[in-house]
Coordinates of C-alpha atoms in Angstrom, one line a residue:
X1 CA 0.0 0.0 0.0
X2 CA 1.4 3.8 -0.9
X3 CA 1.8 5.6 2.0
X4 CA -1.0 8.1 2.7
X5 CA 1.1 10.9 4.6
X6 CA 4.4 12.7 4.1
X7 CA 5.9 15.2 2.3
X8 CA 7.4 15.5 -1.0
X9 CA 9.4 18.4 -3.2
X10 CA 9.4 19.5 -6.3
X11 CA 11.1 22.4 -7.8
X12 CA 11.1 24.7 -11.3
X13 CA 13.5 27.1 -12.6
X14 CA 12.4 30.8 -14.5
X15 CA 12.7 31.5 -18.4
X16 CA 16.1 33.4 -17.6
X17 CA 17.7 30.4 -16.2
X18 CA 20.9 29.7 -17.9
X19 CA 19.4 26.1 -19.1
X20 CA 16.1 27.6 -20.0
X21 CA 17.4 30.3 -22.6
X22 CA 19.3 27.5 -24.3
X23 CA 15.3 25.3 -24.2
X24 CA 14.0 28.1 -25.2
X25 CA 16.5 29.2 -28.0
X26 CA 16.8 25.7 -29.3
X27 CA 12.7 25.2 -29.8
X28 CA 12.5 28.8 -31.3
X29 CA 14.6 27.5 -34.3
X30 CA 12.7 24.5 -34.1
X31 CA 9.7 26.3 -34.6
X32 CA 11.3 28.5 -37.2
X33 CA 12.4 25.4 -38.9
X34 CA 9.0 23.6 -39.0
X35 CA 7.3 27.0 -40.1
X36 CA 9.1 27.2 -43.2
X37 CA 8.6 23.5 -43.6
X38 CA 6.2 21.0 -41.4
X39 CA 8.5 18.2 -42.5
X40 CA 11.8 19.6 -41.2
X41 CA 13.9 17.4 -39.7
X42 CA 15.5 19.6 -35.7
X43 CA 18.0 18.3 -33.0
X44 CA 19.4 21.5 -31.9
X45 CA 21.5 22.2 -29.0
X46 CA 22.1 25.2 -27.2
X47 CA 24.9 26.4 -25.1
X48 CA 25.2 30.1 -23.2
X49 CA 27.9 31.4 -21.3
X50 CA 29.3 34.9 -20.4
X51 CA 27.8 37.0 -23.3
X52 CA 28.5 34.2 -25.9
X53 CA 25.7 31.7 -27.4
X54 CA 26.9 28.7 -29.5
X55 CA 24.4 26.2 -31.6
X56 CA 24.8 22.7 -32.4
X57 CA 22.9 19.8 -33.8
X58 CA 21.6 18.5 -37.3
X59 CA 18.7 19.7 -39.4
X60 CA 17.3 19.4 -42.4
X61 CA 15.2 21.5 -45.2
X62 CA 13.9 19.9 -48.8
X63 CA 17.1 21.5 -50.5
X64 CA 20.4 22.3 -49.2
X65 CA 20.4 25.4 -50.8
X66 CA 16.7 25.9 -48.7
X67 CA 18.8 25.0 -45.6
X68 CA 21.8 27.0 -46.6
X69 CA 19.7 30.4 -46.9
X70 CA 17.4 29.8 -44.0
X71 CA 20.8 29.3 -41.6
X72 CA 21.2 33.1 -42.5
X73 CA 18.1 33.7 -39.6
X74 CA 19.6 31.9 -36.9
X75 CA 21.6 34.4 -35.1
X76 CA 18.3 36.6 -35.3
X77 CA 15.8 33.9 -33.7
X78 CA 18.7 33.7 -30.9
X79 CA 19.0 37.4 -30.6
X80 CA 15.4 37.7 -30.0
X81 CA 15.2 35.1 -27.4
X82 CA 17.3 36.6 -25.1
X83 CA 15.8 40.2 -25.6
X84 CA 12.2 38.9 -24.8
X85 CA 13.1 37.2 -22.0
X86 CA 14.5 40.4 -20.8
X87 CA 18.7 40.0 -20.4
X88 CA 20.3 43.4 -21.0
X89 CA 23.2 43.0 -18.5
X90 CA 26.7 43.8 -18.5
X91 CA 28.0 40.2 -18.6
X92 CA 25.0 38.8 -21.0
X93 CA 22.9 41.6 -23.0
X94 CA 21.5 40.0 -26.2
X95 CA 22.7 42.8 -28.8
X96 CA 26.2 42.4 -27.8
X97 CA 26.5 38.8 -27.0
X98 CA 28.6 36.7 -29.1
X99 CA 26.7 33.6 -31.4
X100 CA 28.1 31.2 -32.8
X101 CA 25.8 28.5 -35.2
X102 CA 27.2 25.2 -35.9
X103 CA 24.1 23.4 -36.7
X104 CA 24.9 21.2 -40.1
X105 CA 22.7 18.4 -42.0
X106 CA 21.3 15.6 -40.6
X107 CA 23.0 12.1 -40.9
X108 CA 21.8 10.4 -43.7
X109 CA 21.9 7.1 -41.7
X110 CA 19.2 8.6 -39.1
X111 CA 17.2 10.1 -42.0
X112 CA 17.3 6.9 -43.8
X113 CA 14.6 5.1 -40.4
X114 CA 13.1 7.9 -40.4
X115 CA 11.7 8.5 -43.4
X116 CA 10.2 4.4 -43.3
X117 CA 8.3 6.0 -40.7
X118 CA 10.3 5.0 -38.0
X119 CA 11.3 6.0 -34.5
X120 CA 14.2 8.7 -34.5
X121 CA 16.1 6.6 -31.6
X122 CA 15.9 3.9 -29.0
X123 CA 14.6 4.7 -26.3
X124 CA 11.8 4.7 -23.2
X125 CA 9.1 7.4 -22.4
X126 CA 6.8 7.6 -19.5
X127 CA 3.8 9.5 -19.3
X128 CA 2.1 10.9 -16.0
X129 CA -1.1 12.0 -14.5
X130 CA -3.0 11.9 -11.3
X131 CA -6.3 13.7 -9.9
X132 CA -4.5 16.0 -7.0
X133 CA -4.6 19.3 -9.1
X134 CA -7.4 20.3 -11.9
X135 CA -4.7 19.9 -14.3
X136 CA -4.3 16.1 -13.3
X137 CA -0.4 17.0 -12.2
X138 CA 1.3 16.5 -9.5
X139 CA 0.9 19.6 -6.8
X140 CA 4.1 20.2 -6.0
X141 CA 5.6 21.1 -9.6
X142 CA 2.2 22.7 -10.9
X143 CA 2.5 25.5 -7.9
X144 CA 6.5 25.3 -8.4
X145 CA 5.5 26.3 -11.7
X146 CA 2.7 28.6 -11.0
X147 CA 5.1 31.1 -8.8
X148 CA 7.1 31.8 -11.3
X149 CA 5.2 32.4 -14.3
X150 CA 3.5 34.5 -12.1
X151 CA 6.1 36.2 -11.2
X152 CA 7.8 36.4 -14.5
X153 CA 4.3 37.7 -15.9
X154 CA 4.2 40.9 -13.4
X155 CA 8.1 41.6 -14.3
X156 CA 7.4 42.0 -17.9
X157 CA 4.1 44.3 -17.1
X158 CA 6.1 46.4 -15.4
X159 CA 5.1 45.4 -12.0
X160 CA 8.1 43.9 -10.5
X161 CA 11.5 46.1 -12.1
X162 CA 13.3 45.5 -9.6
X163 CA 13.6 41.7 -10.7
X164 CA 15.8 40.2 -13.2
X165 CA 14.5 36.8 -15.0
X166 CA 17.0 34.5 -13.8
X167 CA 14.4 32.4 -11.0
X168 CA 14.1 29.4 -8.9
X169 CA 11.2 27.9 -7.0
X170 CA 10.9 24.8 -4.6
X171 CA 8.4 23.7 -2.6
X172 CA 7.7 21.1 -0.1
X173 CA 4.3 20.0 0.3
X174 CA 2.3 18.2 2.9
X175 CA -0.2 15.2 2.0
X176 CA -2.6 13.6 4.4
X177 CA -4.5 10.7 3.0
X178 CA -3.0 11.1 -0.1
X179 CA -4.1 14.4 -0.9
X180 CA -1.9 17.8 -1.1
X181 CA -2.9 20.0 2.0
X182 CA -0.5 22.6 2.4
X183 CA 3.2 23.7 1.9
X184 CA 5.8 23.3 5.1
X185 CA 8.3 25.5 2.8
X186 CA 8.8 27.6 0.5
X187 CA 12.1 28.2 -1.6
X188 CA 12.2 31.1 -3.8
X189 CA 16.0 32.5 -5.5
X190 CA 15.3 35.5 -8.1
X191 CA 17.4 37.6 -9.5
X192 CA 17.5 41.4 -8.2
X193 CA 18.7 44.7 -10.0
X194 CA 19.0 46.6 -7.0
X195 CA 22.3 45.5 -5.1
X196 CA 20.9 47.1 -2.1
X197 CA 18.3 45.0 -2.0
X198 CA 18.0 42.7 1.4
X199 CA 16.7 38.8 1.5
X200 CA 13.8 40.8 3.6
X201 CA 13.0 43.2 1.0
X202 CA 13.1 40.5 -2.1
X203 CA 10.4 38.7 0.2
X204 CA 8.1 41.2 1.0
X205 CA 8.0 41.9 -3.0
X206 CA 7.7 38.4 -4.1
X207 CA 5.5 37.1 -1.4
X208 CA 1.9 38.4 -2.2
X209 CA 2.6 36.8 -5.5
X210 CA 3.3 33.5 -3.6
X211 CA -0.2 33.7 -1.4
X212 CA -2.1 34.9 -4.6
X213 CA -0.8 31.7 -6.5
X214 CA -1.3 28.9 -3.8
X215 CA -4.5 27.1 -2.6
X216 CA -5.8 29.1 -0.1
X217 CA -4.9 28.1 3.6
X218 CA -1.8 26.2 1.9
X219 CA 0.6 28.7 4.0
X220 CA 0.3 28.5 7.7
X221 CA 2.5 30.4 10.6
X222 CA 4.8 27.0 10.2
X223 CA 5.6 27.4 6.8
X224 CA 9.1 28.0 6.3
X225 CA 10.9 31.1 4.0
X226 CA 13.7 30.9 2.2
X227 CA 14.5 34.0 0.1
X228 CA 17.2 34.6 -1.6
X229 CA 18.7 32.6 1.7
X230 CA 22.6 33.1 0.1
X231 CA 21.8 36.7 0.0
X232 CA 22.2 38.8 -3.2
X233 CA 21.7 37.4 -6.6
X234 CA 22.2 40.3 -9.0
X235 CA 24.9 38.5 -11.6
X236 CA 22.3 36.4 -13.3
X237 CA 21.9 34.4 -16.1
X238 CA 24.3 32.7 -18.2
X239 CA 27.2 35.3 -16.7
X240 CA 26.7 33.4 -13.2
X241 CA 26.3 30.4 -14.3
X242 CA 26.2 28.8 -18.2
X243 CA 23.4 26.9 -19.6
X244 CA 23.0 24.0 -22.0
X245 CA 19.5 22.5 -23.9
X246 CA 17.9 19.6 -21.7
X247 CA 19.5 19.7 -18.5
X248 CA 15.8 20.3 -16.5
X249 CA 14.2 17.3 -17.6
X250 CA 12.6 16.5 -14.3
X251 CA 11.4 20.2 -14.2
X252 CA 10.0 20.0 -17.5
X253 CA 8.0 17.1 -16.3
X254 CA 6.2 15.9 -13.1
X255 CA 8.8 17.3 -10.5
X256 CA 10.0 13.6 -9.8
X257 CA 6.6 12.1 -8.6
X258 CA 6.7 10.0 -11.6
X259 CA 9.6 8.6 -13.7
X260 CA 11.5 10.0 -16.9
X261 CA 13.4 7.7 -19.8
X262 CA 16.1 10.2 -19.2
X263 CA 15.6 11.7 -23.3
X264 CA 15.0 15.4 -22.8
X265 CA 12.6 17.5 -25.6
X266 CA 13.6 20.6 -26.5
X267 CA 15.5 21.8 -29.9
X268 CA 14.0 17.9 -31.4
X269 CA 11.3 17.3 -33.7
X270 CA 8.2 15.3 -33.4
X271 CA 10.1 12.4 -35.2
X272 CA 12.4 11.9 -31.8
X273 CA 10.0 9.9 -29.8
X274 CA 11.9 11.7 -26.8
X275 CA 9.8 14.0 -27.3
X276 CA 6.6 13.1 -29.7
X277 CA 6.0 9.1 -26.9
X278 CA 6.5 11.6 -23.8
X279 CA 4.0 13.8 -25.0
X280 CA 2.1 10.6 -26.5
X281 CA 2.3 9.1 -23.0
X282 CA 1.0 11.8 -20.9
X283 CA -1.9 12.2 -23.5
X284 CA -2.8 8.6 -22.6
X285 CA -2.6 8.5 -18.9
X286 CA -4.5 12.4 -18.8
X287 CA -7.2 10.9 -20.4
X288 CA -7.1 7.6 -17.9
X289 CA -7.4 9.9 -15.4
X290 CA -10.0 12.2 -16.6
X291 CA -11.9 8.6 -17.6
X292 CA -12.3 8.2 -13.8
X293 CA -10.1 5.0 -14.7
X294 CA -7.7 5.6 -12.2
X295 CA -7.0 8.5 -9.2
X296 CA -3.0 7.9 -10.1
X297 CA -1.9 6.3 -13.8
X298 CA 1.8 6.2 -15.5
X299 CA 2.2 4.7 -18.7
X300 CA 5.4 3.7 -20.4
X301 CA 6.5 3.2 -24.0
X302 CA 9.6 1.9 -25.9
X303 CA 10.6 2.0 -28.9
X304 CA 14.0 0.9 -31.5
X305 CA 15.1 3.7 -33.9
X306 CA 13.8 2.8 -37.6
X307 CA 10.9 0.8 -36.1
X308 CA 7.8 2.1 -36.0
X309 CA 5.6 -0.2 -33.9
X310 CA 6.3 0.2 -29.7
X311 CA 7.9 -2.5 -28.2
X312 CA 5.9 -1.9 -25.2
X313 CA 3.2 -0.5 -23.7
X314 CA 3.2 -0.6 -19.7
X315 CA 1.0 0.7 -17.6
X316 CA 0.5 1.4 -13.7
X317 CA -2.1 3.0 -11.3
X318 CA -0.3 2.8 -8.3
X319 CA -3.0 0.6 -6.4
X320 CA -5.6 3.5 -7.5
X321 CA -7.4 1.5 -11.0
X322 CA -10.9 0.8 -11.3
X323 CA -9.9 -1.6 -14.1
X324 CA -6.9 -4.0 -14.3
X325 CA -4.0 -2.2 -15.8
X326 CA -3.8 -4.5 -18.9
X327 CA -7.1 -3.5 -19.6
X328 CA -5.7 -0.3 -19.9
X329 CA -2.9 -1.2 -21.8
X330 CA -5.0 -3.0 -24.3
X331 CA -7.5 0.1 -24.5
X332 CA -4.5 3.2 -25.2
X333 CA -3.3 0.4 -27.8
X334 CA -6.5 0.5 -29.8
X335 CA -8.0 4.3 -28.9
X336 CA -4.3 5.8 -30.3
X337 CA -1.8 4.9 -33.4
X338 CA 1.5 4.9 -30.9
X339 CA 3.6 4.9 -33.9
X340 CA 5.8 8.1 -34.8
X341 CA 3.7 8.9 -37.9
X342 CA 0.4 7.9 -35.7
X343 CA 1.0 10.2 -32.5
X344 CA 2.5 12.8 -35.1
X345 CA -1.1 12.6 -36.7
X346 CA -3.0 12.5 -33.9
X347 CA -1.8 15.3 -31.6
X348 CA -0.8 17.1 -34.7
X349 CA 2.8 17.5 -33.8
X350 CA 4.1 19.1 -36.9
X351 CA 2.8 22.9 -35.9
X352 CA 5.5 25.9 -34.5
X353 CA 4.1 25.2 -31.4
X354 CA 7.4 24.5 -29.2
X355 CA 9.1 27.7 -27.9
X356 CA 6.5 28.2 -25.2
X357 CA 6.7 24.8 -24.0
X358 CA 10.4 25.4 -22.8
X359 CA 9.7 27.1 -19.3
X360 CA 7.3 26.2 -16.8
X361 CA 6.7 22.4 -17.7
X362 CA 5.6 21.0 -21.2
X363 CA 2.5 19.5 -18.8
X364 CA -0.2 21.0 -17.3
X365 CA -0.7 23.4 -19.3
X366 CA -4.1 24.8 -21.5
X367 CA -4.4 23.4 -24.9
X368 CA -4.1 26.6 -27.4
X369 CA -6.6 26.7 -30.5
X370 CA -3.4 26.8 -32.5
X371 CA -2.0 23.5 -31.6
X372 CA -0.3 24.0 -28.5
X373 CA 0.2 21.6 -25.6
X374 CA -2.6 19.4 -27.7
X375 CA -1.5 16.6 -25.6
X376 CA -3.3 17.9 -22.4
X377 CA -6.8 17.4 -24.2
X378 CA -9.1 15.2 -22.5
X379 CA -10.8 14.3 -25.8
X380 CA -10.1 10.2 -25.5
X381 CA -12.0 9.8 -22.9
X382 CA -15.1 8.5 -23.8
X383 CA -12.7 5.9 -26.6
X384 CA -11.1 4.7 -23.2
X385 CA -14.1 3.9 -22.0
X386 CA -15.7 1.8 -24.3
X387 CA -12.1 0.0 -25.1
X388 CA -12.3 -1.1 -21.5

């Protein structure tokens, strides 16, 4: 039996962390890519420092002389990354900042599974939903979340100038049969212009935003602060610390309340089944959950680059089914194509839909009319049901 009570942490990280920029830089030129073609092949990686940017990774366009013209762009795309998420510093100010693209044509011996429809690599990808929050994710990386794009929101209105975008959230929360009751602490690190600014006087701006975002009666006179608790934090950004594509995996998913195949998502496209089964598998177990199913549900899939049928399909609800898990298994199976070219299809993964997926979790998010986050619809429900 799970246990019932204890607590458990999760934490996120702001668009103007060091990793984040290079997410969010490497899916901008994914997206560029796919807009100028919806068949472009993208594994782009991203690495910041002190004022200097560097891109890596194979790509592909119908021509090479398509791919050698559109290269032209990329130091744009980068340099507008960096100005909207709002770096004008000293030590890392996107008009001066050095970049650097070394991104070069995709190995024919990759393309060559590929384009037989199958799976860009080897791999395993779980997907993850319970019933605690009314996005069916875990609490503690939803409200993780939730403080900072909340905080990054005010900052670009104008509300908060005295904070730069360089962030990090944690919080530890407290369950009692199973269910998320309220937080014992809260860690909060942002980034502050102002070098006279105190831990004190970082809190009392950032903490209304905290007690707007979480469940009311989640804070209590026990709940722990820690603010800034090294003291300043003004050199921010890739000038305190570099950054590199797909080193927040766990923060881009559930927080570590469920496991990862270890294959991050951003800068690939849909073909990498890092990144089109790990949005594939979340679909599935949202809509197991939302099915009334299960309270808890993880689903994993594998796959072999060049094949296109999964090896596996494997699911668990954590003592929490209504139905036996291979009656689940055997339902995702027929309600959903889990090949590439199937999920592809179905969740229409070939739209510039990526760059705003690469802060504050690729889960748990609203499904956008244009295609975005179309893996957190609940629209197999009722197909669940009668497959069961």
């Amino acid at each position: 039996m799970s246990r019932q009570n204890y607590l458990f942490t999760s934490e996120s990280v702001s668009e103007g962390h060091p990793d984040k920029i290079c997410d969010r830089i490497s899916d901008a030129i994914l997206d560029a890519f796919l807009t100028e073609e919806e068949m472009a092949r993208v594994a782009c990686e991203t690495f910041a420092t002190t004022n200097r940017v560097v891109i890596g990774g194979e790509v592909g366009l119908s021509t090479q002389e398509k791919l050698g013209t559109f290269m032209e762009g990329v130091e744009d795309i980068v340099r507008e990354c960096v100005k909207d998420i709002g770096y004008e510093q000293e030590g890392f100010h996107w008009k001066y900042m050095s970049v650097e693209n070394h991104l070069h044509p995709q190995s024919a011996h990759i393309a060559q599974g590929v384009d037989n429809d199958g799976a860009g690599d080897q791999g395993i990808m779980f997907g993850y939903a319970c019933s605690e929050t009314p996005e069916l994710m875990p609490a503690p990386i939803q409200y993780s979340h939730a403080i900072l794009r909340n905080l990054a929101e005010a900052r670009h209105a104008g509300d908060l100038p005295q904070l730069g975008p360089d962030a990090k959230s944690q919080l530890s929360v407290k369950y009692e049969d199973g269910k998320p009751v309220g937080v014992t602490s809260i860690v909060l690190s942002t980034q502050h212009l102002d070098e006279n600014m105190s831990s004190k006087d970082v809190q009392d701006v950032v903490e209304p935003y905290i007690r707007k975002t979480l469940p009311d009666g989640w804070i209590s006179g026990e709940t722990e602060w820690h603010v800034n608790p090294t003291g300043k934090f003004v050199i921010g950004g890739p000038d305190g610390d570099a950054g590199l594509t797909g080193r927040k995996i766990i923060v881009d998913t559930y927080g570590g309340a469920a496991p990862h195949g270890g294959g991050a998502f951003s800068g690939k496209d849909p073909t990498k089944v890092d990144r089109s089964a790990a949005y594939a598998a979340r679909y599935l177990a949202k809509n197991v959950v939302a099915a009334g199913l299960a309270k808890r549900c993880t689903i994993q899939l594998s796959y072999a680059i060049g094949v296109a049928k999964p090896l596996s399909i494997y699911c668990d609800t954590h003592g929490t089914g209504e139905v036996h898990e291979s009656a689940i298994e055997q339902a995702v199976a027929q309600a959903m194509d889990l090949t590439p070219r199937g999920i592809i299809e179905h969740l229409q993964l070939r739209r510039p839909v990526y760059a705003r997926t690469a802060a504050y979790g690729h889960f748990g998010r609203e499904a956008t009319a244009d295609g975005g986050f179309s893996w957190e619809q609940t629209d197999l429900v009722e197909a669940l049901k009668k497959a069961v």
